[in-house]
Structures are given as structure tokens and as C-alpha cells.
CSV table of C-alpha atoms in Angstrom, one decimal:
chain,number,residue,atom,x,y,z
A,1,MET,CA,-9.7,-6.7,-15.7
A,2,ALA,CA,-8.9,-4.1,-18.3
A,3,THR,CA,-9.7,-0.5,-18.1
A,4,ALA,CA,-12.6,1.4,-19.7
A,5,LYS,CA,-13.6,5.0,-19.6
A,6,ILE,CA,-17.1,5.1,-18.2
A,7,GLN,CA,-19.8,7.6,-17.6
A,8,PRO,CA,-18.6,10.9,-15.9
A,9,LEU,CA,-18.7,11.4,-12.1
A,10,SER,CA,-21.9,13.5,-12.3
A,11,ALA,CA,-23.8,10.6,-13.9
A,12,GLN,CA,-22.8,8.1,-11.2
A,13,LYS,CA,-24.7,9.6,-8.2
A,14,SER,CA,-27.3,6.8,-8.4
A,15,LEU,CA,-24.8,4.0,-7.8
A,16,PRO,CA,-25.2,2.0,-4.6
A,17,SER,CA,-23.2,3.1,-1.6
A,18,ALA,CA,-21.8,-0.3,-0.6
A,19,GLY,CA,-18.1,-0.4,-1.3
A,20,ARG,CA,-18.2,3.3,-2.4
A,21,PHE,CA,-16.0,6.3,-1.4
A,22,GLY,CA,-18.1,9.0,-2.9
A,23,VAL,CA,-18.5,7.9,-6.5
A,24,TYR,CA,-15.3,5.8,-6.4
A,25,GLY,CA,-14.9,2.0,-5.7
A,26,GLY,CA,-17.5,-0.5,-6.6
A,27,ARG,CA,-17.3,-4.0,-7.9
A,28,TYR,CA,-16.5,-4.3,-11.7
A,29,VAL,CA,-15.6,-8.0,-12.0
A,30,PRO,CA,-16.7,-11.1,-14.1
A,31,GLU,CA,-19.9,-12.8,-12.9
A,32,THR,CA,-17.8,-15.8,-11.9
A,33,LEU,CA,-16.2,-13.8,-9.2
A,34,MET,CA,-19.3,-12.2,-7.7
A,35,ALA,CA,-20.1,-15.1,-5.4
A,36,ALA,CA,-16.5,-15.3,-4.1
A,37,LEU,CA,-16.6,-11.6,-3.3
A,38,GLN,CA,-19.9,-11.8,-1.6
A,39,GLU,CA,-18.7,-14.8,0.5
A,40,LEU,CA,-15.5,-12.8,1.4
A,41,GLU,CA,-17.6,-9.8,2.4
A,42,ALA,CA,-19.9,-11.9,4.6
A,43,HIS,CA,-17.0,-13.6,6.4
A,44,TYR,CA,-15.3,-10.3,6.9
A,45,GLU,CA,-18.3,-8.6,8.3
A,46,LYS,CA,-18.8,-11.5,10.8
A,47,ALA,CA,-15.1,-11.5,11.7
A,48,LYS,CA,-15.2,-7.8,12.5
A,49,ARG,CA,-17.8,-8.6,15.2
A,50,ASP,CA,-16.1,-11.8,16.4
A,51,GLN,CA,-14.0,-11.1,19.5
A,52,SER,CA,-12.1,-14.4,19.2
A,53,PHE,CA,-11.0,-13.5,15.6
A,54,GLN,CA,-9.9,-10.1,16.8
A,55,ARG,CA,-8.0,-11.4,19.8
A,56,ARG,CA,-6.2,-13.9,17.6
A,57,LEU,CA,-5.3,-11.2,15.1
A,58,ASP,CA,-4.1,-8.8,17.8
A,59,GLU,CA,-2.0,-11.6,19.3
A,60,LEU,CA,-0.3,-12.4,16.0
A,61,LEU,CA,0.3,-8.7,15.2
A,62,ARG,CA,2.0,-8.5,18.7
A,63,THR,CA,3.9,-11.7,19.0
A,64,TYR,CA,4.6,-12.6,15.4
A,65,ALA,CA,4.7,-9.4,13.4
A,66,GLY,CA,6.2,-7.2,16.2
A,67,ARG,CA,3.6,-4.5,16.9
A,68,PRO,CA,3.4,-1.9,18.1
A,69,THR,CA,6.1,-0.3,15.9
A,70,PRO,CA,8.0,2.6,17.5
A,71,LEU,CA,7.5,6.3,16.6
A,72,PHE,CA,11.1,7.6,16.4
A,73,PHE,CA,12.1,11.2,16.6
A,74,ALA,CA,14.6,11.8,13.8
A,75,GLN,CA,16.7,14.3,15.6
A,76,ARG,CA,19.6,14.6,13.2
A,77,LEU,CA,17.3,14.8,10.2
A,78,THR,CA,15.3,17.5,11.9
A,79,LYS,CA,18.4,19.5,12.7
A,80,LYS,CA,19.7,19.0,9.1
A,81,LEU,CA,16.5,20.3,7.5
A,82,GLY,CA,15.5,22.9,10.1
A,83,GLY,CA,11.9,23.8,10.8
A,84,ALA,CA,9.4,21.1,11.9
A,85,LYS,CA,10.2,18.2,14.2
A,86,ILE,CA,10.2,15.0,12.2
A,87,TYR,CA,9.1,11.6,13.5
A,88,LEU,CA,9.3,8.3,11.7
A,89,LYS,CA,6.7,5.6,12.0
A,90,ARG,CA,8.8,2.5,11.8
A,91,GLU,CA,6.8,0.0,9.8
A,92,ASP,CA,10.1,-1.2,8.4
A,93,LEU,CA,10.8,-2.9,11.7
A,94,LEU,CA,7.9,-5.4,11.3
A,95,HIS,CA,8.5,-9.1,10.5
A,96,THR,CA,9.2,-9.4,6.7
A,97,GLY,CA,10.3,-5.8,6.6
A,98,ALA,CA,7.2,-3.8,5.7
A,99,HIS,CA,3.7,-2.9,6.7
A,100,LYS,CA,2.3,-5.6,4.4
A,101,ILE,CA,2.2,-8.3,7.1
A,102,ASN,CA,-0.7,-6.5,8.9
A,103,ASN,CA,-3.1,-7.2,6.0
A,104,CYS,CA,-1.7,-10.6,5.2
A,105,LEU,CA,-2.2,-11.9,8.7
A,106,GLY,CA,-5.8,-10.6,8.8
A,107,GLN,CA,-6.7,-12.1,5.4
A,108,GLY,CA,-4.9,-15.3,6.4
A,109,LEU,CA,-7.2,-15.8,9.3
A,110,LEU,CA,-10.1,-15.2,7.0
A,111,VAL,CA,-8.9,-17.9,4.7
A,112,ALA,CA,-8.9,-20.3,7.6
A,113,ARG,CA,-12.3,-19.2,8.6
A,114,MET,CA,-13.6,-19.8,5.0
A,115,GLY,CA,-12.2,-23.2,4.9
A,116,LYS,CA,-10.0,-22.7,1.9
A,117,HIS,CA,-6.5,-24.1,1.4
A,118,ARG,CA,-4.9,-22.3,-1.5
A,119,VAL,CA,-3.8,-18.7,-1.6
A,120,ILE,CA,-2.8,-16.6,-4.6
A,121,ALA,CA,-1.3,-13.2,-4.6
A,122,GLU,CA,0.3,-10.5,-6.8
A,123,THR,CA,3.4,-8.5,-5.9
A,124,GLY,CA,5.4,-5.7,-7.4
A,125,ALA,CA,8.2,-4.8,-5.0
A,126,GLY,CA,7.9,-8.3,-3.5
A,127,GLN,CA,7.2,-7.2,0.0
A,128,HIS,CA,3.5,-8.3,-0.2
A,129,GLY,CA,4.6,-11.6,-1.9
A,130,VAL,CA,7.0,-12.2,1.0
A,131,ALA,CA,4.4,-11.4,3.6
A,132,THR,CA,1.8,-13.6,1.9
A,133,ALA,CA,4.3,-16.5,1.6
A,134,THR,CA,5.2,-16.0,5.3
A,135,VAL,CA,1.6,-16.2,6.4
A,136,CYS,CA,0.9,-19.2,4.2
A,137,ALA,CA,3.8,-21.0,5.8
A,138,LEU,CA,2.6,-20.0,9.3
A,139,LEU,CA,-1.0,-21.2,8.7
A,140,GLY,CA,-0.3,-24.2,6.3
A,141,PHE,CA,-1.7,-23.0,3.0
A,142,GLU,CA,-0.6,-23.6,-0.6
A,143,CYS,CA,0.8,-20.3,-2.0
A,144,VAL,CA,1.2,-19.0,-5.5
A,145,VAL,CA,2.6,-15.5,-6.1
A,146,TYR,CA,2.3,-13.8,-9.5
A,147,MET,CA,5.1,-11.3,-10.3
A,148,GLY,CA,6.0,-9.4,-13.4
A,149,THR,CA,9.4,-10.6,-14.9
A,150,GLU,CA,10.7,-7.0,-14.8
A,151,ASP,CA,9.9,-6.8,-11.1
A,152,MET,CA,11.5,-10.2,-10.6
A,153,ARG,CA,14.6,-8.9,-12.1
A,154,ARG,CA,14.6,-5.8,-9.9
A,155,GLN,CA,13.7,-7.7,-6.7
A,156,GLU,CA,15.7,-10.9,-6.9
A,157,LEU,CA,16.2,-11.1,-3.2
A,158,ASN,CA,12.5,-11.1,-2.5
A,159,VAL,CA,11.9,-13.7,-5.2
A,160,PHE,CA,14.4,-16.0,-3.4
A,161,ARG,CA,12.8,-15.3,0.0
A,162,MET,CA,9.3,-16.2,-1.3
A,163,ARG,CA,10.6,-19.5,-2.7
A,164,LEU,CA,12.5,-20.2,0.5
A,165,LEU,CA,9.2,-19.8,2.4
A,166,GLY,CA,7.6,-22.5,0.1
A,167,ALA,CA,5.7,-20.3,-2.3
A,168,GLU,CA,5.6,-20.9,-6.1
A,169,VAL,CA,6.5,-17.6,-7.9
A,170,ARG,CA,5.1,-17.4,-11.4
A,171,GLY,CA,6.6,-14.8,-13.7
A,172,VAL,CA,4.4,-12.7,-15.9
A,173,ASN,CA,5.7,-11.7,-19.3
A,174,SER,CA,2.7,-9.8,-20.7
A,175,GLY,CA,2.4,-6.0,-20.9
A,176,SER,CA,4.9,-4.0,-19.0
A,177,CYS,CA,5.8,-7.2,-16.9
A,178,THR,CA,5.1,-5.3,-13.7
A,179,LEU,CA,2.4,-5.1,-11.0
A,180,LYS,CA,-0.6,-4.5,-13.3
A,181,ASP,CA,0.1,-7.6,-15.3
A,182,ALA,CA,0.7,-9.7,-12.2
A,183,ILE,CA,-2.8,-8.7,-11.0
A,184,ASN,CA,-4.3,-9.7,-14.3
A,185,GLU,CA,-2.8,-13.1,-14.1
A,186,ALA,CA,-3.8,-13.5,-10.4
A,187,MET,CA,-7.4,-12.6,-11.3
A,188,ARG,CA,-7.4,-15.2,-14.2
A,189,ASP,CA,-6.2,-17.8,-11.7
A,190,TRP,CA,-8.9,-16.8,-9.3
A,191,VAL,CA,-11.6,-17.1,-11.9
A,192,THR,CA,-10.4,-20.7,-12.7
A,193,ASN,CA,-10.0,-21.9,-9.1
A,194,VAL,CA,-12.5,-19.7,-7.2
A,195,ARG,CA,-13.9,-22.5,-5.0
A,196,SER,CA,-10.6,-23.6,-3.4
A,197,THR,CA,-8.6,-20.4,-3.7
A,198,HIS,CA,-8.5,-17.0,-2.0
A,199,TYR,CA,-7.0,-14.0,-3.7
A,200,LEU,CA,-4.9,-12.2,-1.1
A,201,LEU,CA,-4.9,-8.8,-2.6
A,202,GLY,CA,-2.1,-6.6,-1.3
A,203,SER,CA,-3.4,-3.0,-1.4
A,204,VAL,CA,-6.5,-0.9,-1.1
A,205,LEU,CA,-7.4,-1.7,-4.7
A,206,GLY,CA,-9.8,-4.0,-6.5
A,207,ALA,CA,-13.4,-4.8,-6.1
A,208,HIS,CA,-15.4,-4.3,-2.9
A,209,PRO,CA,-14.7,-5.5,-0.2
A,210,TYR,CA,-10.9,-5.3,-0.7
A,211,PRO,CA,-10.3,-1.5,-0.4
A,212,THR,CA,-12.3,-1.4,2.8
A,213,MET,CA,-11.0,-4.6,4.3
A,214,VAL,CA,-7.3,-4.0,3.5
A,215,ARG,CA,-7.6,-0.5,5.0
A,216,ASP,CA,-9.2,-1.9,8.2
A,217,PHE,CA,-6.3,-4.4,8.6
A,218,HIS,CA,-3.9,-1.4,8.3
A,219,LYS,CA,-5.7,1.1,10.5
A,220,VAL,CA,-3.5,-0.1,13.4
A,221,ILE,CA,-0.7,2.1,12.0
A,222,GLY,CA,-2.7,5.3,12.5
A,223,ARG,CA,-4.1,4.2,15.9
A,224,GLU,CA,-0.7,3.6,17.2
A,225,ALA,CA,0.7,6.8,15.7
A,226,ARG,CA,-2.1,8.9,17.3
A,227,ALA,CA,-1.5,7.5,20.8
A,228,GLN,CA,2.3,7.7,20.4
A,229,ILE,CA,2.5,11.3,19.2
A,230,ARG,CA,0.2,12.4,22.0
A,231,THR,CA,2.5,10.8,24.5
A,232,LEU,CA,5.6,12.3,22.9
A,233,GLU,CA,4.3,15.8,22.0
A,234,GLY,CA,1.0,16.1,23.8
A,235,LYS,CA,-0.8,17.1,20.6
A,236,PRO,CA,-1.7,15.8,17.2
A,237,PRO,CA,0.8,16.1,14.3
A,238,THR,CA,0.7,19.1,12.0
A,239,ALA,CA,1.1,16.8,9.0
A,240,ILE,CA,1.4,13.1,8.1
A,241,ILE,CA,3.3,12.1,4.9
A,242,ALA,CA,3.2,8.7,3.3
A,243,CYS,CA,4.1,7.3,-0.1
A,244,VAL,CA,1.2,6.1,-2.3
A,245,GLY,CA,1.3,3.2,-4.8
A,246,GLY,CA,-1.9,1.4,-4.4
A,247,GLY,CA,-2.2,3.2,-1.2
A,248,SER,CA,-2.3,0.8,1.8
A,249,ASN,CA,0.4,2.1,4.0
A,250,ALA,CA,-0.9,5.7,3.4
A,251,ILE,CA,-4.5,4.9,4.2
A,252,GLY,CA,-3.4,2.9,7.2
A,253,ILE,CA,-1.9,5.9,8.8
A,254,PHE,CA,-4.3,8.5,7.4
A,255,HIS,CA,-7.5,6.9,8.4
A,256,GLU,CA,-7.3,7.6,12.2
A,257,PHE,CA,-6.8,11.3,11.4
A,258,ILE,CA,-9.3,11.9,8.6
A,259,LYS,CA,-11.8,13.5,11.0
A,260,ASP,CA,-9.1,15.7,12.5
A,261,LYS,CA,-9.2,18.5,10.0
A,262,LYS,CA,-6.2,20.3,11.5
A,263,VAL,CA,-3.9,17.3,10.5
A,264,GLN,CA,-2.6,17.7,6.9
A,265,LEU,CA,-2.6,14.3,5.0
A,266,ILE,CA,0.0,14.2,2.3
A,267,GLY,CA,0.4,11.3,-0.2
A,268,VAL,CA,3.5,11.1,-2.4
A,269,GLU,CA,3.2,9.4,-5.8
A,270,ALA,CA,6.0,8.3,-8.1
A,271,GLY,CA,7.1,11.3,-10.2
A,272,GLY,CA,9.5,8.9,-12.1
A,273,ARG,CA,11.8,10.6,-14.7
A,274,GLY,CA,9.5,13.1,-16.4
A,275,LEU,CA,6.0,14.5,-16.9
A,276,SER,CA,5.1,12.6,-20.1
A,277,LEU,CA,2.6,9.7,-19.9
A,278,GLY,CA,4.7,6.6,-19.5
A,279,GLU,CA,7.5,8.3,-17.6
A,280,HIS,CA,5.9,8.4,-14.1
A,281,ALA,CA,3.1,6.8,-12.0
A,282,ALA,CA,1.5,10.0,-10.6
A,283,ARG,CA,-2.2,9.2,-11.2
A,284,PHE,CA,-3.5,12.5,-9.9
A,285,SER,CA,-1.2,14.5,-12.1
A,286,GLY,CA,-1.7,12.6,-15.4
A,287,GLY,CA,-4.6,10.3,-14.9
A,288,SER,CA,-8.4,10.4,-15.2
A,289,PRO,CA,-11.3,8.4,-13.7
A,290,GLY,CA,-11.8,4.9,-15.1
A,291,VAL,CA,-12.2,1.3,-14.2
A,292,LEU,CA,-9.2,-0.9,-13.7
A,293,GLN,CA,-9.1,-4.4,-12.2
A,294,GLY,CA,-12.4,-4.2,-10.4
A,295,THR,CA,-12.7,-0.7,-9.1
A,296,TYR,CA,-13.4,2.9,-10.3
A,297,SER,CA,-10.7,5.3,-9.5
A,298,TYR,CA,-8.0,7.5,-11.2
A,299,VAL,CA,-6.2,5.7,-13.9
A,300,LEU,CA,-3.2,6.5,-16.1
A,301,GLN,CA,-4.8,6.0,-19.5
A,302,ASP,CA,-4.9,7.4,-23.0
A,303,GLN,CA,-7.9,9.0,-24.7
A,304,ALA,CA,-9.1,5.6,-25.9
A,305,GLY,CA,-9.1,4.2,-22.3
A,306,GLN,CA,-6.0,2.1,-22.9
A,307,ILE,CA,-3.7,1.7,-19.9
A,308,SER,CA,-0.5,3.7,-20.1
A,309,LEU,CA,2.9,2.3,-19.3
A,310,THR,CA,4.3,3.6,-16.1
A,311,HIS,CA,7.7,4.1,-14.6
A,312,SER,CA,9.2,4.4,-11.2
A,313,ILE,CA,12.6,3.5,-9.8
A,314,SER,CA,10.5,1.8,-7.1
A,315,ALA,CA,8.8,-1.4,-8.1
A,316,GLY,CA,6.1,-0.8,-5.5
A,317,LEU,CA,4.9,2.5,-6.9
A,318,ASP,CA,4.5,2.0,-10.6
A,319,TYR,CA,0.8,0.8,-10.6
A,320,PRO,CA,-1.3,2.8,-13.1
A,321,SER,CA,-4.3,3.3,-10.7
A,322,ILE,CA,-4.8,4.3,-7.1
A,323,GLY,CA,-7.1,3.1,-4.3
A,324,PRO,CA,-10.6,4.5,-4.5
A,325,GLU,CA,-10.6,6.0,-1.0
A,326,HIS,CA,-7.5,8.0,-2.0
A,327,ALA,CA,-9.4,9.3,-5.1
A,328,TRP,CA,-12.3,10.4,-2.7
A,329,LEU,CA,-9.8,12.1,-0.3
A,330,LYS,CA,-8.2,13.9,-3.2
A,331,ASP,CA,-11.5,15.1,-4.7
A,332,THR,CA,-12.9,16.3,-1.3
A,333,GLY,CA,-9.6,18.1,-0.5
A,334,ARG,CA,-9.1,16.1,2.7
A,335,ALA,CA,-5.8,14.9,1.6
A,336,HIS,CA,-3.2,16.5,-0.7
A,337,TYR,CA,-1.2,14.4,-3.2
A,338,VAL,CA,2.2,15.4,-4.7
A,339,SER,CA,4.9,13.4,-6.4
A,340,ALA,CA,8.7,12.9,-6.0
A,341,SER,CA,11.0,12.0,-8.9
A,342,ASP,CA,13.4,9.1,-9.0
A,343,LYS,CA,16.3,11.3,-8.2
A,344,GLU,CA,14.6,12.9,-5.3
A,345,ALA,CA,13.8,9.5,-3.8
A,346,LEU,CA,17.5,8.4,-4.2
A,347,ASP,CA,18.7,11.6,-2.6
A,348,ALA,CA,16.2,11.1,0.3
A,349,CYS,CA,17.2,7.5,0.8
A,350,THR,CA,20.9,8.6,1.0
A,351,LEU,CA,20.1,11.4,3.4
A,352,LEU,CA,18.1,9.3,5.8
A,353,ALA,CA,20.8,6.6,5.8
A,354,ARG,CA,23.5,9.1,6.6
A,355,THR,CA,21.6,11.2,9.2
A,356,GLU,CA,19.7,8.4,11.1
A,357,GLY,CA,21.2,5.1,10.1
A,358,ILE,CA,18.0,4.0,8.5
A,359,ILE,CA,17.9,2.8,4.9
A,360,PRO,CA,14.3,3.0,3.8
A,361,ALA,CA,12.6,1.2,0.9
A,362,LEU,CA,12.6,3.3,-2.2
A,363,GLU,CA,8.8,3.6,-1.8
A,364,SER,CA,9.2,5.2,1.6
A,365,ALA,CA,12.0,7.4,0.3
A,366,HIS,CA,9.5,9.2,-1.8
A,367,ALA,CA,7.8,10.3,1.5
A,368,VAL,CA,11.1,11.3,2.9
A,369,ALA,CA,11.7,13.4,-0.2
A,370,GLU,CA,8.5,15.3,0.5
A,371,VAL,CA,9.5,16.1,4.1
A,372,MET,CA,12.8,17.4,2.9
A,373,LYS,CA,10.9,19.9,0.9
A,374,ARG,CA,8.3,20.8,3.5
A,375,ALA,CA,10.1,20.7,6.9
A,376,PRO,CA,12.4,23.7,6.3
A,377,LYS,CA,9.4,25.9,5.5
A,378,MET,CA,7.5,24.9,8.6
A,379,LYS,CA,7.6,26.3,12.2
A,380,LYS,CA,9.8,24.6,14.8
A,381,SER,CA,6.7,24.0,16.8
A,382,ASP,CA,5.2,22.0,14.0
A,383,VAL,CA,5.4,18.2,14.1
A,384,VAL,CA,5.5,15.9,11.0
A,385,ILE,CA,5.1,12.1,11.0
A,386,VAL,CA,6.6,10.3,8.0
A,387,ASN,CA,5.5,6.7,7.5
A,388,ILE,CA,8.5,4.5,6.8
A,389,SER,CA,6.5,1.7,5.2
A,390,GLY,CA,9.4,-0.7,4.5
A,391,ARG,CA,13.1,-1.2,4.8
A,392,GLY,CA,15.6,-0.9,1.9
A,393,ASP,CA,17.3,-4.3,1.9
A,394,LYS,CA,15.2,-5.4,-1.1
A,395,ASP,CA,16.4,-2.3,-3.1
A,396,THR,CA,20.1,-2.9,-2.6
A,397,GLY,CA,20.6,-3.9,-6.3
A,398,ILE,CA,18.7,-0.8,-7.6
A,399,LEU,CA,20.6,1.4,-5.2
A,400,ARG,CA,24.0,0.0,-6.4
A,401,GLU,CA,23.0,0.6,-10.0
A,402,ASN,CA,21.9,4.2,-9.4
A,403,LEU,CA,24.2,5.6,-6.7
A,404,ASP,CA,27.9,6.3,-7.1
A,405,LEU,CA,29.2,6.0,-3.6
A,406,ASP,CA,32.9,5.8,-4.4
């Protein structure tokens, strides 16, 4: 559950390939969780080949979640910035207000398949917690959501929504009182109640099979986007931009385009309020490879391997590690990762609201901030897709604290 600096990448070539993205990934968990992870992997592998499971999931994504989500041409934003045409993938229009419902519906059906009745989850910005509580209400499961008390303060609306949906929200006071600490508590719960409980992990993090499984439940974003942009433009996009916390929305839209080398994949991390360790959550700018909470990836840590504090104005982007597939995409050069500061995200949120009437989640605003930098330098024939992973209702309190709109 804690981090540790381990042998360098060159020494890890002999590790088994299951659950690996290059050298990243793996399964670093207590022995008590190995059987549960193996059970989950076995059920998921069977579910992938089960047409009735896939039909049920597709039906729920369509009739309950609201897929497909539209690909919207941001005409006024494009005109304002100049340069490339900008399209927005509107995951914010899904039920519960973010992409998180895709994965929660998939894992919820797996819970039923495994015959378990209790679900635990962690949440930072609250959107995964809301989606988990929603699916548990839909399918009739007991639901407990762990959330850092700092995040509970920042995301009061989502805490209320979870409780209204019947979930128990347990505040976590340890560490930085944010997502990392909530995951620690969820994992402790899982170790204690492993036979009756499924841990519904919310991002492409953790021990195998979670990074692969969560990605697969979000691949629908990229599949839709590819078909939609071909219909609208007759060609693939020049670039795709998405914010990256753990990395689920980004990998969901990236994955369909990984083999298309002409499409630039750009992930945007939280630049926070400065370059010093503890002032941001840009793992590729200030982190190094290590193990955190079940997987080997880039981690913000000091020389002794102790986890660094992080900061982002967005509660969903301040996790000190990143999904192992993103680490592989970065090292291979297939995807490029940058960061946006708190101020840039606030400015981007305001601009999108006033040009297109769309208030994005502060996470998604980081991706908008990057298109603000790139689009003016691109050709008018270029096409960019920005993944709007969630809507900004949940961030109203933070926006009111940080924006002077008088």
C-alpha cells in the first residue's frame, strides 16, 4: 500500500508480461488479496467473451448512462483561438456527470457475476463515488465510499449525492486527507472483508487486472470518437487532448488511436501552483518510477521513497502516481504529457463557459488549457478533440472561492 523505490527499469526485464505495460504495472499487494485479484481476473476474462454480459453492459450504457455521447464542434472557441478546429467529446453529458459511470456499470455487472453483495470504493473529486453509489443503488449492493476529509470539504455536493443514493461515506483523516489516503483505507477494508466485498477501483491504477479492466470499460469513448470524427471531418484528428489524474478518461479516448501514429496523444497533468515537490501533481515532471498501492509506475516521492504531498485546485488530479499504461506510453514516446497550472485551468474553465456555454469540471479544464496553447499554433486544416471528462457543477464552491466575477 505504501511506496518503495525498487530495482531500476533495466533490471526488470524478466518480470512476467501479464498485467504489464512494458516494465510498468504488475501486482504488488498483500498475499491476502491475491486470491481476490485472481478471482476478479478470471471472471473478467470470461465476461469479455460472454455475449450476454456484453449485451447487458451495452444496453445499460445506452439506456441508463446515455451513450453515445456527442462530439461537439466548438465553433466559437475555435474562432476565438484561431488555428485548429476544436471538437469536444461530451462525457460530461453522461448520467452522474462524468465518464466514471462507464467503468462502474462494467464492474457492477462483474460484482453480480461473482455473487458478492458489498462494494467499496475510493473517490477524490467525488464523481467516481457518485457513479459507484448510483450503480450500487441500481443493482442492489451495499456501498461504502472512502474519501479524504479535505476532498469532502471541497466536494460537499458530491458527498451529499452519495449519501442520498444510499452510500455510506467514510471520511479519511490520515496523510494529506485526499485520494491517496482514501485508497489506503479502501484497501485495508478489502483485506478485512475480501470474501464478501468487491473493491470498485475508479481509475487505471492498482494491481492487475484493474489498469487493463478499467481501460477496457472506458474504450467506448475512443471508439465513438473515431467514428464520429470520420463522419464529421472524413479523417482522423490531428491530436487528442485529455486531462490525466489516474488516467482513466485519457486512456479511454487514447486507446483506439494508439496504433494510428499520425494522431498526437496529449495528456495534461496538474501543474498546481509551482514547480517544487508538494506544489503540483505532475508525475512525469517531478516523479520517478516506484511502487504505490499495487502497481509500478511514476510516483511523486522523495529520495527515501516516501510519498510526496501533492497539490491541485482539482480534487481529481492530485494523486501522486499515474496509471502504468500512461507510463509506458510516455517512455515509448507514443503519448506526450504536459501540465497546466491552477490559474490556467481556471482561465480555461471561464473561457469555455463564456464561448460555448459549457462549464467543465476543473479536471477537464486542464485539457482545455492545453488546447488554448496549441490550437493557435496549428493549421486551420488541423482537427483537435478535447475530452470533456466531466461537468463543473461539483466545482462550484471552488470556482466561487477562486474567481472574482463581480
